[in-house]
């Protein structure tokens, strides 16, 4: 409902009610200006671009605070990552009104982030978070459209994972404190992520059957996905090695301190960096997670197909496996050529035989 009425002071009062029933009004010296304003509002409502004038005053920082309160229902580690991303977003746009940020500014922001030394994957994740923040703002009717899109998105930094040699893996293992050596084994020979490895309990391992059943991640959080709960088959030799620590230290977890207590991923990564410095040939950026790449390389080298590798790595889809490790799978082009050559060759032999018999 909208109307225009002349006031006693000679000004024209234009008013309308939004979809929530709230009334909005403005005063104009000329009726034509009042009508133009109402026409613009009506058009924005019809096209789905309407924004409450009061909501439009909201800043990026204020919306980030509100958005985060609703996001806190997620796992603590997920929330901490979002908080880290929002810190960067607030530094760049926190005092700006939500609808004032332009795509060109978002693009320039990602360039500055890259120039500051952040990894391509980090810059991509920050842009994705800004896009998520604005997508929810659009959904709530706070802004008409988002300044973050594919056109402002930085390129995804795709770097082939570094795969350590078997000798380097054992050198890392031997350089770690005794109670933390199972962490290397769990990553390199079972593909566990660091938060899963340090939280793995004795009860999660069937030492007789050789099966690891991940159930939680550090400190006592649920696993990231249902797929992460997929049981992992392990060799008898690995089961024996993993059982040494609980037997020696009487610990409830496979990875333990010298006092038989659990340990955080942060502390394990500290000792891992110290150990890495002693191993010849490992790049400085080699991470604990890269041991998982070694595990993947073992599976692929043994001739397992992509679906089996996906299942062992507990990826949600084979696409994730191929995107990360596709270059490791044997090249099938020559096999395809050979198969086609064999069929065409058999056809040619058949024709020659027929021609010879007809003569």
CSV table of C-alpha atoms in Angstrom, one decimal:
chain,number,residue,atom,x,y,z
A,1,UNK,CA,0.0,0.0,0.0
A,2,UNK,CA,1.4,3.4,-1.0
A,3,UNK,CA,0.1,6.9,-1.1
A,4,UNK,CA,1.1,10.6,-1.5
A,5,UNK,CA,-0.5,13.4,0.5
A,6,UNK,CA,0.2,17.1,0.7
A,7,UNK,CA,1.0,18.4,4.1
A,8,UNK,CA,-0.1,21.7,5.6
A,9,UNK,CA,3.5,23.0,5.2
A,10,UNK,CA,3.3,22.5,1.4
A,11,UNK,CA,5.5,19.4,1.3
A,12,UNK,CA,4.4,16.1,-0.2
A,13,UNK,CA,4.4,13.1,2.1
A,14,UNK,CA,5.0,9.8,0.3
A,15,UNK,CA,4.5,6.6,2.4
A,16,UNK,CA,4.3,2.8,1.8
A,17,UNK,CA,4.3,-0.4,3.9
A,18,UNK,CA,6.8,-3.1,3.3
A,19,UNK,CA,6.2,-6.8,3.1
A,20,UNK,CA,6.4,-7.0,6.9
A,21,UNK,CA,3.7,-4.3,7.4
A,22,UNK,CA,6.2,-1.6,8.6
A,23,UNK,CA,5.4,1.9,7.3
A,24,UNK,CA,8.1,4.0,5.7
A,25,UNK,CA,7.7,7.7,4.7
A,26,UNK,CA,9.6,10.5,3.1
A,27,UNK,CA,8.8,14.2,2.5
A,28,UNK,CA,9.5,16.0,-0.8
A,29,UNK,CA,9.0,19.6,-2.0
A,30,UNK,CA,7.5,18.4,-5.3
A,31,UNK,CA,4.8,15.7,-5.9
A,32,UNK,CA,6.7,14.4,-8.9
A,33,UNK,CA,9.8,13.7,-6.7
A,34,UNK,CA,7.5,11.8,-4.2
A,35,UNK,CA,6.0,9.8,-7.0
A,36,UNK,CA,9.4,8.9,-8.4
A,37,UNK,CA,10.6,7.7,-5.1
A,38,UNK,CA,7.5,5.5,-4.6
A,39,UNK,CA,8.0,4.1,-8.2
A,40,UNK,CA,11.5,3.2,-7.4
A,41,UNK,CA,10.5,1.4,-4.1
A,42,UNK,CA,7.7,-0.4,-5.9
A,43,UNK,CA,10.1,-1.6,-8.6
A,44,UNK,CA,12.5,-2.9,-6.1
A,45,UNK,CA,9.8,-4.8,-4.3
A,46,UNK,CA,8.5,-6.4,-7.6
A,47,UNK,CA,12.0,-7.4,-8.7
A,48,UNK,CA,13.0,-8.7,-5.3
A,49,UNK,CA,15.7,-6.1,-4.7
A,50,UNK,CA,13.9,-4.3,-1.9
A,51,UNK,CA,15.9,-3.5,1.2
A,52,UNK,CA,14.6,-2.0,4.4
A,53,UNK,CA,16.1,1.5,4.7
A,54,UNK,CA,17.1,1.0,8.3
A,55,UNK,CA,18.7,-2.4,7.6
A,56,UNK,CA,20.8,-0.7,4.9
A,57,UNK,CA,22.6,1.3,7.6
A,58,UNK,CA,24.0,-2.0,9.0
A,59,UNK,CA,27.8,-2.2,8.7
A,60,UNK,CA,29.8,-5.3,7.6
A,61,UNK,CA,31.2,-5.7,11.1
A,62,UNK,CA,27.8,-5.5,12.7
A,63,UNK,CA,26.4,-8.1,10.3
A,64,UNK,CA,29.4,-10.3,10.8
A,65,UNK,CA,28.8,-10.3,14.6
A,66,UNK,CA,25.1,-11.2,14.1
A,67,UNK,CA,25.9,-13.8,11.5
A,68,UNK,CA,28.5,-15.5,13.7
A,69,UNK,CA,26.0,-15.9,16.5
A,70,UNK,CA,23.9,-18.0,14.2
A,71,UNK,CA,26.9,-19.9,13.0
A,72,UNK,CA,28.0,-21.0,16.4
A,73,UNK,CA,25.8,-24.1,16.2
A,74,UNK,CA,28.6,-25.7,14.1
A,75,UNK,CA,31.6,-27.6,15.5
A,76,UNK,CA,34.0,-25.5,17.6
A,77,UNK,CA,36.8,-26.0,15.1
A,78,UNK,CA,34.5,-24.8,12.3
A,79,UNK,CA,33.5,-21.7,14.3
A,80,UNK,CA,37.2,-20.9,15.1
A,81,UNK,CA,38.0,-21.0,11.4
A,82,UNK,CA,35.1,-18.7,10.6
A,83,UNK,CA,36.3,-16.3,13.4
A,84,UNK,CA,39.7,-16.2,11.8
A,85,UNK,CA,38.3,-15.4,8.4
A,86,UNK,CA,36.0,-12.7,9.8
A,87,UNK,CA,39.0,-11.0,11.4
A,88,UNK,CA,40.4,-10.3,7.9
A,89,UNK,CA,37.0,-9.2,6.6
A,90,UNK,CA,36.5,-6.8,9.4
A,91,UNK,CA,39.9,-5.3,8.9
A,92,UNK,CA,39.1,-4.5,5.3
A,93,UNK,CA,35.3,-3.7,5.4
A,94,UNK,CA,34.2,-3.7,9.0
A,95,UNK,CA,33.1,0.0,9.2
A,96,UNK,CA,31.6,0.0,5.8
A,97,UNK,CA,27.8,-0.2,5.2
A,98,UNK,CA,26.8,-3.5,3.9
A,99,UNK,CA,25.5,-2.1,0.6
A,100,UNK,CA,28.5,0.2,0.0
A,101,UNK,CA,31.1,-2.5,-0.8
A,102,UNK,CA,31.7,-2.8,-4.6
A,103,UNK,CA,32.9,-5.8,-6.6
A,104,UNK,CA,36.0,-3.9,-7.7
A,105,UNK,CA,36.9,-3.3,-4.0
A,106,UNK,CA,36.5,-7.0,-3.3
A,107,UNK,CA,38.8,-7.8,-6.2
A,108,UNK,CA,41.4,-5.3,-5.0
A,109,UNK,CA,41.1,-6.8,-1.5
A,110,UNK,CA,42.0,-10.3,-2.7
A,111,UNK,CA,45.0,-8.9,-4.6
A,112,UNK,CA,46.2,-7.2,-1.4
A,113,UNK,CA,45.8,-10.4,0.5
A,114,UNK,CA,48.0,-12.3,-2.0
A,115,UNK,CA,50.6,-9.6,-2.0
A,116,UNK,CA,50.8,-9.8,1.8
A,117,UNK,CA,52.1,-13.3,1.5
A,118,UNK,CA,49.0,-15.3,2.2
A,119,UNK,CA,48.7,-18.7,0.4
A,120,UNK,CA,46.4,-18.8,-2.6
A,121,UNK,CA,44.2,-21.4,-0.8
A,122,UNK,CA,43.9,-19.0,2.1
A,123,UNK,CA,42.9,-16.0,-0.1
A,124,UNK,CA,40.4,-18.2,-1.9
A,125,UNK,CA,38.9,-19.3,1.5
A,126,UNK,CA,38.6,-15.7,2.7
A,127,UNK,CA,36.8,-14.7,-0.5
A,128,UNK,CA,34.5,-17.7,-0.1
A,129,UNK,CA,33.7,-16.6,3.5
A,130,UNK,CA,32.9,-13.0,2.4
A,131,UNK,CA,30.6,-14.5,-0.3
A,132,UNK,CA,28.9,-16.7,2.3
A,133,UNK,CA,28.4,-13.6,4.5
A,134,UNK,CA,26.8,-11.6,1.8
A,135,UNK,CA,24.7,-14.5,0.5
A,136,UNK,CA,23.1,-14.8,3.9
A,137,UNK,CA,22.6,-11.0,4.0
A,138,UNK,CA,20.8,-11.1,0.6
A,139,UNK,CA,18.7,-14.0,1.9
A,140,UNK,CA,17.8,-11.9,5.0
A,141,UNK,CA,16.8,-8.9,2.8
A,142,UNK,CA,19.6,-6.7,4.2
A,143,UNK,CA,21.2,-6.1,0.8
A,144,UNK,CA,19.9,-6.5,-2.8
A,145,UNK,CA,22.9,-8.3,-4.1
A,146,UNK,CA,26.4,-9.5,-3.1
A,147,UNK,CA,29.6,-7.8,-4.3
A,148,UNK,CA,31.4,-11.2,-4.1
A,149,UNK,CA,30.9,-13.5,-7.1
A,150,UNK,CA,32.9,-15.7,-9.4
A,151,UNK,CA,34.1,-12.6,-11.2
A,152,UNK,CA,35.7,-11.4,-8.1
A,153,UNK,CA,37.0,-14.7,-6.9
A,154,UNK,CA,40.7,-15.4,-6.9
A,155,UNK,CA,42.1,-18.5,-8.6
A,156,UNK,CA,42.3,-21.6,-6.5
A,157,UNK,CA,45.9,-22.4,-5.8
A,158,UNK,CA,46.2,-26.0,-6.9
A,159,UNK,CA,49.6,-27.5,-5.9
A,160,UNK,CA,50.4,-31.1,-6.3
A,161,UNK,CA,50.9,-32.7,-2.9
A,162,UNK,CA,54.5,-33.4,-1.9
A,163,UNK,CA,54.9,-37.1,-1.3
A,164,UNK,CA,57.7,-38.1,1.0
A,165,UNK,CA,59.9,-41.2,0.3
A,166,UNK,CA,59.5,-44.2,2.5
A,167,UNK,CA,62.9,-43.5,4.0
A,168,UNK,CA,61.9,-39.9,4.9
A,169,UNK,CA,58.7,-41.2,6.5
A,170,UNK,CA,60.7,-43.6,8.8
A,171,UNK,CA,63.2,-40.9,9.5
A,172,UNK,CA,60.3,-38.6,10.7
A,173,UNK,CA,59.0,-41.5,12.8
A,174,UNK,CA,62.3,-42.1,14.5
A,175,UNK,CA,62.9,-38.4,15.2
A,176,UNK,CA,59.6,-38.0,17.1
A,177,UNK,CA,59.2,-38.6,20.8
A,178,UNK,CA,58.3,-42.3,21.5
A,179,UNK,CA,54.7,-41.6,22.5
A,180,UNK,CA,54.1,-39.5,19.4
A,181,UNK,CA,55.5,-42.0,16.8
A,182,UNK,CA,52.1,-43.6,16.4
A,183,UNK,CA,50.8,-40.3,15.0
A,184,UNK,CA,53.2,-40.7,12.1
A,185,UNK,CA,52.1,-44.3,11.6
A,186,UNK,CA,48.4,-43.4,11.7
A,187,UNK,CA,48.8,-40.7,9.1
A,188,UNK,CA,51.3,-42.5,6.7
A,189,UNK,CA,49.8,-46.0,6.9
A,190,UNK,CA,46.1,-45.3,7.7
A,191,UNK,CA,45.5,-41.8,6.4
A,192,UNK,CA,44.2,-40.3,9.6
A,193,UNK,CA,44.1,-36.5,9.9
A,194,UNK,CA,46.0,-35.0,12.9
A,195,UNK,CA,42.9,-34.2,15.0
A,196,UNK,CA,41.7,-37.8,14.4
A,197,UNK,CA,45.1,-39.4,15.1
A,198,UNK,CA,45.6,-37.7,18.5
A,199,UNK,CA,42.0,-38.5,19.6
A,200,UNK,CA,42.1,-42.1,18.5
A,201,UNK,CA,41.4,-44.3,21.6
A,202,UNK,CA,42.4,-47.8,22.3
A,203,UNK,CA,38.8,-48.8,22.1
A,204,UNK,CA,38.6,-47.5,18.5
A,205,UNK,CA,41.1,-50.0,17.3
A,206,UNK,CA,40.4,-53.7,16.8
A,207,UNK,CA,44.0,-55.0,17.1
A,208,UNK,CA,43.0,-58.7,16.4
A,209,UNK,CA,41.0,-58.0,13.1
A,210,UNK,CA,43.2,-55.1,12.1
A,211,UNK,CA,40.5,-52.3,11.8
A,212,UNK,CA,40.6,-48.7,12.9
A,213,UNK,CA,37.2,-47.1,13.5
A,214,UNK,CA,37.6,-43.3,13.9
A,215,UNK,CA,34.9,-42.0,16.2
A,216,UNK,CA,35.9,-38.6,17.5
A,217,UNK,CA,38.5,-35.8,16.8
A,218,UNK,CA,40.4,-33.7,19.3
A,219,UNK,CA,39.4,-32.7,21.9
A,220,UNK,CA,36.2,-34.7,22.0
A,221,UNK,CA,34.3,-33.4,19.0
A,222,UNK,CA,32.3,-35.4,16.4
A,223,UNK,CA,34.1,-36.1,13.1
A,224,UNK,CA,33.7,-33.7,10.3
A,225,UNK,CA,31.5,-36.0,8.2
A,226,UNK,CA,29.7,-39.3,8.4
A,227,UNK,CA,32.2,-40.6,5.7
A,228,UNK,CA,35.0,-39.9,8.2
A,229,UNK,CA,33.7,-42.7,10.3
A,230,UNK,CA,34.4,-45.3,7.6
A,231,UNK,CA,36.4,-48.2,9.2
A,232,UNK,CA,40.0,-48.4,7.9
A,233,UNK,CA,41.7,-51.8,7.4
A,234,UNK,CA,45.3,-52.0,8.6
A,235,UNK,CA,48.0,-54.7,8.5
A,236,UNK,CA,48.8,-56.9,11.4
A,237,UNK,CA,52.2,-55.4,11.7
A,238,UNK,CA,50.8,-51.9,12.0
A,239,UNK,CA,48.3,-53.1,14.6
A,240,UNK,CA,51.1,-54.5,16.7
A,241,UNK,CA,53.1,-51.2,16.4
A,242,UNK,CA,50.1,-49.2,17.5
A,243,UNK,CA,49.5,-51.4,20.5
A,244,UNK,CA,53.0,-50.8,21.9
A,245,UNK,CA,52.2,-47.3,23.3
A,246,UNK,CA,49.1,-48.2,25.4
A,247,UNK,CA,50.9,-51.2,26.7
A,248,UNK,CA,54.0,-49.2,27.6
A,249,UNK,CA,52.3,-46.1,29.0
A,250,UNK,CA,48.9,-47.4,30.1
A,251,UNK,CA,47.3,-44.6,28.1
A,252,UNK,CA,43.7,-44.4,26.9
A,253,UNK,CA,44.8,-43.0,23.5
A,254,UNK,CA,47.2,-44.5,20.9
A,255,UNK,CA,49.1,-41.2,20.7
A,256,UNK,CA,50.4,-40.2,24.1
A,257,UNK,CA,52.8,-38.1,26.1
A,258,UNK,CA,55.6,-39.8,28.1
A,259,UNK,CA,53.2,-39.6,31.1
A,260,UNK,CA,50.5,-41.5,29.4
A,261,UNK,CA,48.2,-38.5,28.7
A,262,UNK,CA,46.6,-37.2,25.6
A,263,UNK,CA,48.1,-34.4,23.6
A,264,UNK,CA,46.8,-31.6,21.4
A,265,UNK,CA,47.3,-31.4,17.6
A,266,UNK,CA,49.2,-28.1,18.2
A,267,UNK,CA,51.8,-29.8,20.3
A,268,UNK,CA,52.2,-32.7,17.9
A,269,UNK,CA,52.8,-30.3,15.1
A,270,UNK,CA,55.5,-28.6,17.1
A,271,UNK,CA,57.4,-31.8,17.6
A,272,UNK,CA,56.8,-32.7,14.0
A,273,UNK,CA,58.4,-29.4,12.8
A,274,UNK,CA,61.4,-30.2,15.0
A,275,UNK,CA,61.7,-33.7,13.5
A,276,UNK,CA,61.2,-32.4,10.0
A,277,UNK,CA,64.3,-30.2,10.3
A,278,UNK,CA,66.4,-33.3,10.9
A,279,UNK,CA,65.2,-35.2,7.8
A,280,UNK,CA,67.2,-34.6,4.6
A,281,UNK,CA,65.3,-33.6,1.5
A,282,UNK,CA,62.0,-32.6,3.1
A,283,UNK,CA,60.8,-29.1,2.1
A,284,UNK,CA,60.3,-26.6,4.8
A,285,UNK,CA,56.6,-26.4,4.1
A,286,UNK,CA,56.1,-30.2,4.6
A,287,UNK,CA,53.1,-30.6,6.9
A,288,UNK,CA,51.9,-33.5,9.0
A,289,UNK,CA,48.9,-33.7,6.7
A,290,UNK,CA,51.3,-34.5,3.8
A,291,UNK,CA,51.8,-37.9,5.4
A,292,UNK,CA,48.3,-38.6,4.3
A,293,UNK,CA,49.5,-38.0,0.7
A,294,UNK,CA,52.1,-40.7,1.3
A,295,UNK,CA,49.3,-43.1,2.3
A,296,UNK,CA,47.4,-42.2,-0.9
A,297,UNK,CA,50.5,-42.9,-3.0
A,298,UNK,CA,50.9,-46.4,-1.5
A,299,UNK,CA,47.3,-47.2,-2.3
A,300,UNK,CA,47.5,-46.0,-5.8
A,301,UNK,CA,50.9,-47.7,-6.4
A,302,UNK,CA,49.4,-51.0,-5.3
A,303,UNK,CA,47.0,-50.8,-8.2
A,304,UNK,CA,43.8,-50.0,-6.3
A,305,UNK,CA,41.1,-48.2,-8.4
A,306,UNK,CA,39.8,-44.7,-7.5
A,307,UNK,CA,36.7,-45.9,-5.7
A,308,UNK,CA,38.7,-48.1,-3.3
A,309,UNK,CA,41.2,-45.2,-2.7
A,310,UNK,CA,38.3,-42.9,-2.1
A,311,UNK,CA,36.9,-45.2,0.5
A,312,UNK,CA,40.3,-45.7,2.3
A,313,UNK,CA,40.9,-41.9,2.4
A,314,UNK,CA,37.3,-41.4,3.5
A,315,UNK,CA,36.6,-38.8,0.9
A,316,UNK,CA,32.9,-37.9,0.3
A,317,UNK,CA,33.3,-38.3,-3.4
A,318,UNK,CA,35.6,-39.8,-6.0
A,319,UNK,CA,35.9,-36.3,-7.5
A,320,UNK,CA,37.8,-35.1,-4.4
A,321,UNK,CA,40.2,-38.1,-4.7
A,322,UNK,CA,40.8,-37.5,-8.4
A,323,UNK,CA,41.2,-33.7,-8.0
A,324,UNK,CA,43.9,-34.3,-5.4
A,325,UNK,CA,45.6,-37.4,-6.6
A,326,UNK,CA,44.5,-37.9,-10.2
A,327,UNK,CA,48.1,-37.3,-11.5
A,328,UNK,CA,49.3,-40.3,-9.4
A,329,UNK,CA,47.1,-42.8,-11.2
A,330,UNK,CA,48.8,-44.7,-14.1
A,331,UNK,CA,48.3,-43.2,-17.5
A,332,UNK,CA,45.7,-45.3,-19.3
A,333,UNK,CA,46.1,-43.6,-22.7
A,334,UNK,CA,48.6,-46.2,-24.1
A,335,UNK,CA,46.3,-49.0,-22.8
A,336,UNK,CA,43.4,-47.4,-24.7
A,337,UNK,CA,45.4,-47.1,-27.9
A,338,UNK,CA,46.5,-50.7,-27.6
A,339,UNK,CA,43.0,-51.9,-27.1
A,340,UNK,CA,41.7,-50.0,-30.2
A,341,UNK,CA,44.7,-51.2,-32.2
A,342,UNK,CA,44.0,-54.8,-31.3
A,343,UNK,CA,40.3,-54.5,-32.5
A,344,UNK,CA,41.3,-52.8,-35.7
A,345,UNK,CA,44.0,-55.3,-36.3
A,346,UNK,CA,41.7,-58.2,-35.8
A,347,UNK,CA,39.3,-56.6,-38.3
A,348,UNK,CA,42.1,-56.2,-40.9
A,349,UNK,CA,43.2,-59.8,-40.4
A,350,UNK,CA,39.6,-61.0,-40.9
A,351,UNK,CA,39.3,-59.1,-44.2
A,352,UNK,CA,42.6,-60.4,-45.5
A,353,UNK,CA,41.5,-64.0,-44.7
A,354,UNK,CA,38.2,-63.5,-46.5
A,355,UNK,CA,40.0,-62.0,-49.5
A,356,UNK,CA,42.5,-64.9,-49.7
A,357,UNK,CA,39.7,-67.5,-49.5
A,358,UNK,CA,37.7,-65.9,-52.3
A,359,UNK,CA,40.7,-66.1,-54.7
